[in-house]
mmCIF file of C-alpha atoms in Angstrom:
data_model
loop_
_atom_site.group_PDB
_atom_site.id
_atom_site.type_symbol
_atom_site.label_atom_id
_atom_site.label_comp_id
_atom_site.label_asym_id
_atom_site.label_seq_id
_atom_site.Cartn_x
_atom_site.Cartn_y
_atom_site.Cartn_z
ATOM 1 C CA MET A 1 -22.828 25.868 28.285
ATOM 2 C CA SER A 2 -23.743 28.311 25.510
ATOM 3 C CA GLY A 3 -26.364 31.028 25.900
ATOM 4 C CA ALA A 4 -28.700 29.277 23.450
ATOM 5 C CA THR A 5 -28.503 26.031 25.430
ATOM 6 C CA VAL A 6 -29.257 27.901 28.664
ATOM 7 C CA LEU A 7 -32.373 29.440 27.095
ATOM 8 C CA VAL A 8 -33.542 26.045 25.845
ATOM 9 C CA VAL A 9 -33.165 24.510 29.309
ATOM 10 C CA LEU A 10 -35.011 27.434 30.923
ATOM 11 C CA LEU A 11 -37.875 27.001 28.458
ATOM 12 C CA ALA A 12 -37.962 23.332 29.384
ATOM 13 C CA ALA A 13 -38.203 24.388 33.041
ATOM 14 C CA VAL A 14 -41.221 26.635 32.347
ATOM 15 C CA LEU A 15 -43.016 23.860 30.485
ATOM 16 C CA HIS A 16 -42.282 21.342 33.237
ATOM 17 C CA ALA A 17 -43.687 23.574 35.972
ATOM 18 C CA SER A 18 -46.771 24.238 33.844
ATOM 19 C CA TRP A 19 -47.779 20.613 33.318
ATOM 20 C CA ASN A 20 -47.253 19.843 36.998
ATOM 21 C CA ALA A 21 -49.598 22.712 37.849
ATOM 22 C CA LEU A 22 -52.234 21.218 35.532
ATOM 23 C CA VAL A 23 -52.000 17.909 37.400
ATOM 24 C CA LYS A 24 -52.192 19.606 40.781
ATOM 25 C CA ALA A 25 -55.229 21.666 39.725
ATOM 26 C CA GLY A 26 -57.170 18.590 38.572
ATOM 27 C CA PRO A 27 -59.774 17.029 40.903
ATOM 28 C CA ASP A 28 -58.272 13.529 40.523
ATOM 29 C CA LYS A 29 -54.481 13.645 40.579
ATOM 30 C CA LEU A 30 -53.921 10.114 39.271
ATOM 31 C CA LEU A 31 -56.338 10.431 36.361
ATOM 32 C CA SER A 32 -54.983 13.884 35.523
ATOM 33 C CA THR A 33 -51.472 12.453 35.440
ATOM 34 C CA VAL A 34 -52.580 9.591 33.194
ATOM 35 C CA LEU A 35 -54.298 12.077 30.863
ATOM 36 C CA VAL A 36 -51.094 14.083 30.599
ATOM 37 C CA ALA A 37 -49.068 10.954 29.813
ATOM 38 C CA ALA A 38 -51.691 9.811 27.297
ATOM 39 C CA GLY A 39 -51.740 13.233 25.664
ATOM 40 C CA ALA A 40 -47.971 13.150 25.285
ATOM 41 C CA GLY A 41 -48.146 9.638 23.889
ATOM 42 C CA ALA A 42 -50.833 10.577 21.363
ATOM 43 C CA LEU A 43 -48.889 13.602 20.129
ATOM 44 C CA ALA A 44 -45.711 11.537 19.883
ATOM 45 C CA THR A 45 -47.471 8.792 17.907
ATOM 46 C CA LEU A 46 -48.639 11.308 15.304
ATOM 47 C CA VAL A 47 -45.036 12.275 14.553
ATOM 48 C CA LEU A 48 -43.362 8.849 14.793
ATOM 49 C CA PRO A 49 -44.047 7.819 11.153
ATOM 50 C CA PHE A 50 -41.997 10.796 9.974
ATOM 51 C CA VAL A 51 -38.802 10.151 11.944
ATOM 52 C CA ALA A 52 -36.129 7.487 11.693
ATOM 53 C CA LEU A 53 -35.768 4.828 14.363
ATOM 54 C CA PRO A 54 -33.220 5.468 17.113
ATOM 55 C CA ALA A 55 -30.042 3.399 16.863
ATOM 56 C CA ALA A 56 -30.365 -0.167 18.171
ATOM 57 C CA ALA A 57 -27.830 0.489 20.935
ATOM 58 C CA SER A 58 -30.217 2.966 22.590
ATOM 59 C CA TRP A 59 -33.247 0.665 22.913
ATOM 60 C CA PRO A 60 -32.222 -1.078 26.171
ATOM 61 C CA TRP A 61 -31.763 2.362 27.717
ATOM 62 C CA LEU A 62 -35.109 3.425 26.309
ATOM 63 C CA ALA A 63 -36.842 0.416 27.878
ATOM 64 C CA GLY A 64 -35.336 1.176 31.279
ATOM 65 C CA SER A 65 -36.377 4.803 31.024
ATOM 66 C CA VAL A 66 -39.979 3.887 30.148
ATOM 67 C CA CYS A 67 -40.272 1.773 33.299
ATOM 68 C CA CYS A 68 -38.878 4.606 35.428
ATOM 69 C CA HIS A 69 -41.220 7.152 33.837
ATOM 70 C CA VAL A 70 -44.316 5.039 34.469
ATOM 71 C CA ALA A 71 -43.439 4.713 38.154
ATOM 72 C CA SER A 72 -42.560 8.401 38.315
ATOM 73 C CA TYR A 73 -45.961 9.483 36.957
ATOM 74 C CA ARG A 74 -47.669 7.405 39.642
ATOM 75 C CA LEU A 75 -45.546 9.001 42.352
ATOM 76 C CA VAL A 76 -46.254 12.518 41.054
ATOM 77 C CA ALA A 77 -49.974 11.829 41.443
ATOM 78 C CA ALA A 78 -49.494 10.387 44.924
ATOM 79 C CA ALA A 79 -47.371 13.312 46.098
ATOM 80 C CA TYR A 80 -49.879 15.905 44.869
ATOM 81 C CA ALA A 81 -52.780 13.964 46.354
ATOM 82 C CA HIS A 82 -51.270 14.377 49.844
ATOM 83 C CA GLY A 83 -49.448 17.721 49.658
ATOM 84 C CA ASP A 84 -49.467 21.007 47.793
ATOM 85 C CA MET A 85 -47.274 21.809 44.828
ATOM 86 C CA GLY A 86 -45.097 24.187 46.818
ATOM 87 C CA HIS A 87 -44.127 21.352 49.172
ATOM 88 C CA ALA A 88 -43.819 18.319 46.900
ATOM 89 C CA TYR A 89 -42.387 19.903 43.748
ATOM 90 C CA PRO A 90 -39.180 21.256 45.358
ATOM 91 C CA LEU A 91 -38.444 17.890 46.944
ATOM 92 C CA MET A 92 -38.978 15.974 43.711
ATOM 93 C CA ARG A 93 -37.012 18.351 41.547
ATOM 94 C CA GLY A 94 -34.450 19.513 44.101
ATOM 95 C CA SER A 95 -33.095 16.197 45.315
ATOM 96 C CA ALA A 96 -32.573 14.667 41.874
ATOM 97 C CA PRO A 97 -29.692 16.889 40.608
ATOM 98 C CA LEU A 98 -27.561 16.052 43.622
ATOM 99 C CA LEU A 99 -27.989 12.340 42.901
ATOM 100 C CA VAL A 100 -27.266 12.933 39.215
ATOM 101 C CA ALA A 101 -24.120 14.912 40.038
ATOM 102 C CA LEU A 102 -22.816 12.160 42.307
ATOM 103 C CA ALA A 103 -23.431 9.422 39.748
ATOM 104 C CA GLY A 104 -22.959 11.252 36.457
ATOM 105 C CA VAL A 105 -19.197 11.550 36.648
ATOM 106 C CA THR A 106 -18.826 7.785 37.096
ATOM 107 C CA LEU A 107 -21.467 6.679 34.584
ATOM 108 C CA HIS A 108 -20.798 9.236 31.844
ATOM 109 C CA GLY A 109 -17.143 10.031 32.444
ATOM 110 C CA GLU A 110 -17.921 13.746 32.765
ATOM 111 C CA SER A 111 -15.603 16.162 34.530
ATOM 112 C CA LEU A 112 -17.174 19.096 36.376
ATOM 113 C CA ARG A 113 -15.378 22.151 37.720
ATOM 114 C CA TRP A 114 -15.671 23.142 41.370
ATOM 115 C CA LEU A 115 -17.736 26.182 40.428
ATOM 116 C CA GLN A 116 -20.234 23.920 38.699
ATOM 117 C CA TYR A 117 -20.474 21.753 41.800
ATOM 118 C CA GLY A 118 -21.065 24.940 43.778
ATOM 119 C CA ALA A 119 -23.902 25.915 41.425
ATOM 120 C CA ILE A 120 -25.468 22.477 41.813
ATOM 121 C CA ALA A 121 -25.233 22.839 45.609
ATOM 122 C CA LEU A 122 -26.908 26.277 45.510
ATOM 123 C CA ILE A 123 -29.785 25.055 43.373
ATOM 124 C CA CYS A 124 -30.308 21.922 45.450
ATOM 125 C CA GLY A 125 -30.049 23.882 48.690
ATOM 126 C CA GLY A 126 -32.594 26.412 47.494
ATOM 127 C CA VAL A 127 -35.239 23.964 46.383
ATOM 128 C CA LEU A 128 -34.816 21.841 49.493
ATOM 129 C CA ALA A 129 -34.986 24.880 51.780
ATOM 130 C CA MET A 130 -38.214 25.877 50.063
ATOM 131 C CA SER A 131 -39.827 22.644 51.218
ATOM 132 C CA LEU A 132 -38.486 22.607 54.799
ATOM 133 C CA GLN A 133 -41.104 24.712 56.532
ATOM 134 C CA GLY A 134 -42.367 23.819 59.983
ATOM 135 C CA ARG A 135 -46.083 23.442 59.343
ATOM 136 C CA ALA A 136 -45.601 21.962 55.885
ATOM 137 C CA ALA A 137 -43.751 18.947 57.280
ATOM 138 C CA ALA A 138 -45.871 18.431 60.419
ATOM 139 C CA THR A 139 -49.075 16.749 59.227
ATOM 140 C CA PRO A 140 -49.380 13.040 58.328
ATOM 141 C CA ALA A 141 -50.482 13.974 54.800
ATOM 142 C CA ALA A 142 -47.421 16.175 54.353
ATOM 143 C CA ARG A 143 -45.149 13.390 55.591
ATOM 144 C CA ARG A 144 -46.676 11.032 53.035
ATOM 145 C CA ALA A 145 -46.220 13.663 50.350
ATOM 146 C CA THR A 146 -42.583 14.013 51.403
ATOM 147 C CA SER A 147 -42.029 10.260 51.177
ATOM 148 C CA PHE A 148 -43.580 10.020 47.714
ATOM 149 C CA ALA A 149 -41.676 13.094 46.513
ATOM 150 C CA LEU A 150 -38.294 11.831 47.729
ATOM 151 C CA LEU A 151 -38.874 8.405 46.220
ATOM 152 C CA ASN A 152 -39.750 10.109 42.957
ATOM 153 C CA ALA A 153 -36.527 12.119 43.160
ATOM 154 C CA VAL A 154 -34.620 8.819 43.040
ATOM 155 C CA LEU A 155 -36.545 7.797 39.924
ATOM 156 C CA ILE A 156 -35.970 11.200 38.318
ATOM 157 C CA ALA A 157 -32.250 10.809 38.904
ATOM 158 C CA CYS A 158 -32.367 7.292 37.445
ATOM 159 C CA TYR A 159 -34.145 8.200 34.226
ATOM 160 C CA THR A 160 -32.040 11.330 33.825
ATOM 161 C CA LEU A 161 -28.877 9.239 33.879
ATOM 162 C CA ILE A 162 -30.411 6.506 31.716
ATOM 163 C CA ASP A 163 -31.618 8.958 29.093
ATOM 164 C CA GLY A 164 -28.377 10.904 29.202
ATOM 165 C CA ALA A 165 -26.697 7.759 27.904
ATOM 166 C CA GLY A 166 -29.558 6.565 25.704
ATOM 167 C CA VAL A 167 -30.093 9.792 23.799
ATOM 168 C CA ARG A 168 -26.389 10.019 22.965
ATOM 169 C CA LEU A 169 -26.400 6.464 21.616
ATOM 170 C CA SER A 170 -29.634 6.968 19.670
ATOM 171 C CA GLY A 171 -28.211 9.308 17.066
ATOM 172 C CA ALA A 172 -31.707 10.827 16.924
ATOM 173 C CA PRO A 173 -32.741 12.793 20.030
ATOM 174 C CA VAL A 174 -36.168 13.684 18.614
ATOM 175 C CA ALA A 175 -37.037 10.097 17.710
ATOM 176 C CA TYR A 176 -35.759 8.831 21.063
ATOM 177 C CA THR A 177 -38.001 11.313 22.905
ATOM 178 C CA LEU A 178 -41.069 10.464 20.818
ATOM 179 C CA TRP A 179 -40.666 6.735 21.400
ATOM 180 C CA LEU A 180 -40.120 7.364 25.102
ATOM 181 C CA PHE A 181 -43.458 9.127 25.522
ATOM 182 C CA ALA A 182 -45.414 6.825 23.214
ATOM 183 C CA LEU A 183 -44.235 3.684 25.026
ATOM 184 C CA THR A 184 -44.664 5.261 28.463
ATOM 185 C CA ALA A 185 -48.283 6.146 27.672
ATOM 186 C CA CYS A 186 -49.005 2.598 26.454
ATOM 187 C CA LEU A 187 -47.505 0.968 29.541
ATOM 188 C CA LEU A 188 -49.225 3.377 31.931
ATOM 189 C CA LEU A 189 -52.619 2.827 30.289
ATOM 190 C CA LEU A 190 -52.120 -0.940 30.470
ATOM 191 C CA ALA A 191 -51.263 -0.664 34.159
ATOM 192 C CA LEU A 192 -54.525 1.205 34.783
ATOM 193 C CA ALA A 193 -56.759 -0.930 32.559
ATOM 194 C CA GLY A 194 -59.043 -1.568 35.539
ATOM 195 C CA LYS A 195 -59.925 2.126 35.645
ATOM 196 C CA ARG A 196 -60.694 2.389 31.939
ATOM 197 C CA ARG A 197 -64.285 3.596 32.348
ATOM 198 C CA ALA A 198 -63.370 6.201 34.927
ATOM 199 C CA LEU A 199 -60.496 7.397 32.750
ATOM 200 C CA LEU A 200 -62.701 7.707 29.655
ATOM 201 C CA ALA A 201 -65.311 9.708 31.563
ATOM 202 C CA TYR A 202 -62.623 11.904 33.100
ATOM 203 C CA GLY A 203 -60.970 12.381 29.709
ATOM 204 C CA ARG A 204 -64.175 13.591 28.093
ATOM 205 C CA GLN A 205 -64.397 16.338 30.696
ATOM 206 C CA TYR A 206 -60.710 17.265 31.016
ATOM 207 C CA TRP A 207 -59.291 16.455 27.582
ATOM 208 C CA LYS A 208 -57.686 19.892 27.351
ATOM 209 C CA THR A 209 -55.584 19.022 30.403
ATOM 210 C CA GLY A 210 -54.337 15.939 28.588
ATOM 211 C CA LEU A 211 -53.372 17.752 25.416
ATOM 212 C CA LEU A 212 -51.822 20.820 27.056
ATOM 213 C CA GLY A 213 -50.066 18.818 29.735
ATOM 214 C CA GLY A 214 -48.964 16.199 27.228
ATOM 215 C CA PHE A 215 -47.403 18.826 25.004
ATOM 216 C CA GLY A 216 -45.761 20.455 28.019
ATOM 217 C CA THR A 217 -44.176 17.295 29.408
ATOM 218 C CA MET A 218 -42.994 16.028 26.015
ATOM 219 C CA ALA A 219 -41.581 19.354 24.876
ATOM 220 C CA SER A 220 -39.957 19.962 28.257
ATOM 221 C CA TYR A 221 -38.149 16.639 28.368
ATOM 222 C CA GLY A 222 -37.312 16.682 24.669
ATOM 223 C CA LEU A 223 -35.608 20.053 25.022
ATOM 224 C CA ALA A 224 -33.714 18.810 28.083
ATOM 225 C CA LEU A 225 -32.541 15.692 26.253
ATOM 226 C CA TRP A 226 -31.331 17.794 23.346
ATOM 227 C CA ALA A 227 -29.423 19.975 25.805
ATOM 228 C CA MET A 228 -27.791 16.839 27.247
ATOM 229 C CA THR A 229 -26.178 16.281 23.864
ATOM 230 C CA MET A 230 -24.647 19.767 24.080
ATOM 231 C CA ALA A 231 -23.554 19.964 27.748
ATOM 232 C CA PRO A 232 -22.798 17.675 30.747
ATOM 233 C CA VAL A 233 -25.860 15.784 32.040
ATOM 234 C CA ALA A 234 -25.443 16.972 35.640
ATOM 235 C CA VAL A 235 -25.245 20.625 34.562
ATOM 236 C CA VAL A 236 -28.378 20.387 32.405
ATOM 237 C CA ALA A 237 -30.262 18.500 35.145
ATOM 238 C CA ALA A 238 -29.369 21.118 37.747
ATOM 239 C CA LEU A 239 -30.187 24.144 35.586
ATOM 240 C CA ARG A 240 -33.504 22.558 34.652
ATOM 241 C CA GLU A 241 -34.442 22.639 38.343
ATOM 242 C CA THR A 242 -34.934 26.387 38.034
ATOM 243 C CA SER A 243 -38.444 25.246 37.111
ATOM 244 C CA ILE A 244 -39.100 25.797 40.816
ATOM 245 C CA LEU A 245 -38.883 29.539 40.166
ATOM 246 C CA PHE A 246 -41.675 29.284 37.634
ATOM 247 C CA ALA A 247 -43.575 26.735 39.713
ATOM 248 C CA ALA A 248 -43.570 29.159 42.655
ATOM 249 C CA ILE A 249 -45.113 31.886 40.511
ATOM 250 C CA ILE A 250 -47.704 29.524 39.030
ATOM 251 C CA ALA A 251 -48.586 28.115 42.453
ATOM 252 C CA ARG A 252 -49.035 31.606 43.889
ATOM 253 C CA VAL A 253 -50.987 33.145 41.004
ATOM 254 C CA PHE A 254 -53.104 30.238 39.786
ATOM 255 C CA LEU A 255 -53.227 27.769 42.704
ATOM 256 C CA ARG A 256 -53.388 30.474 45.409
ATOM 257 C CA GLU A 257 -50.555 28.946 47.468
ATOM 258 C CA GLN A 258 -48.611 31.196 49.838
ATOM 259 C CA LEU A 259 -45.165 32.511 48.894
ATOM 260 C CA GLY A 260 -43.675 33.889 52.122
ATOM 261 C CA LEU A 261 -40.234 35.185 53.052
ATOM 262 C CA HIS A 262 -38.857 31.687 53.591
ATOM 263 C CA ARG A 263 -39.698 30.634 50.050
ATOM 264 C CA LEU A 264 -38.506 33.910 48.574
ATOM 265 C CA CYS A 265 -35.088 33.356 50.181
ATOM 266 C CA ALA A 266 -35.009 29.837 48.756
ATOM 267 C CA VAL A 267 -35.869 31.203 45.314
ATOM 268 C CA GLY A 268 -32.893 33.568 45.687
ATOM 269 C CA LEU A 269 -30.588 30.594 46.247
ATOM 270 C CA ILE A 270 -31.912 28.930 43.105
ATOM 271 C CA ALA A 271 -31.464 32.082 41.057
ATOM 272 C CA ALA A 272 -27.894 32.431 42.331
ATOM 273 C CA GLY A 273 -27.225 28.827 41.365
ATOM 274 C CA ALA A 274 -28.613 29.397 37.866
ATOM 275 C CA VAL A 275 -26.399 32.453 37.347
ATOM 276 C CA THR A 276 -23.359 30.584 38.677
ATOM 277 C CA MET A 277 -24.121 27.679 36.335
ATOM 278 C CA ARG A 278 -24.336 30.050 33.375
ATOM 279 C CA PHE A 279 -20.877 31.543 33.972
ATOM 280 C CA ALA A 280 -19.122 28.459 35.345
#
């Protein structure tokens, strides 16, 4: 993986942590999540007339990814409604790369070196250790947050693998990403048609969350998809999980969550994994 690709993936990680923080900070997690998805869809729609269509071979993959993304947005809202960002985010983002690494070699025919597997293990171990704190896992709400976060990790792994194949077949990573977010927003809004009035009222008050979060999620995933055309999917997916480093800082500074010794040690594991990935 080249230095430029590493920087692109790290920028994607910062943007991903930022839009998750916006959702967590909102008073209604589900409506905040829908606003973010709608914001991304609106921004994508503005650009779609100026890009070529993705290749026909990528559309079945695109359809599968849209379904996974809609379910994933719902699970993000559910996880943050029951637990804090410092608990749910590591589980969602930390479990997925391991699943991607196990499946990516078979599905994409990629060959990873042992050092790369070691880097994946360090990153996954760090983000999982960050979430395994005694009090954090003890309450019923935290257990529900854990369940939603782990289920979302499965979906994240699924759409990562799906899009890893789809974006390569599309011949147009930018167009593929724009269609992904536009269609996801449409399907999510249709699924929540019964809450249309509440969403409109919420949107009038928190429209900045939708636009900022929408830009963050679309740019983050678009950069990651581009990186997947330049490096193995499992490597990109694992390095992207360094977003937990930035999420920890955001959660501490802006959300006033605690960052004790346990989490600092976990952050060290993630940083070691990122460095190992860079030089593998």
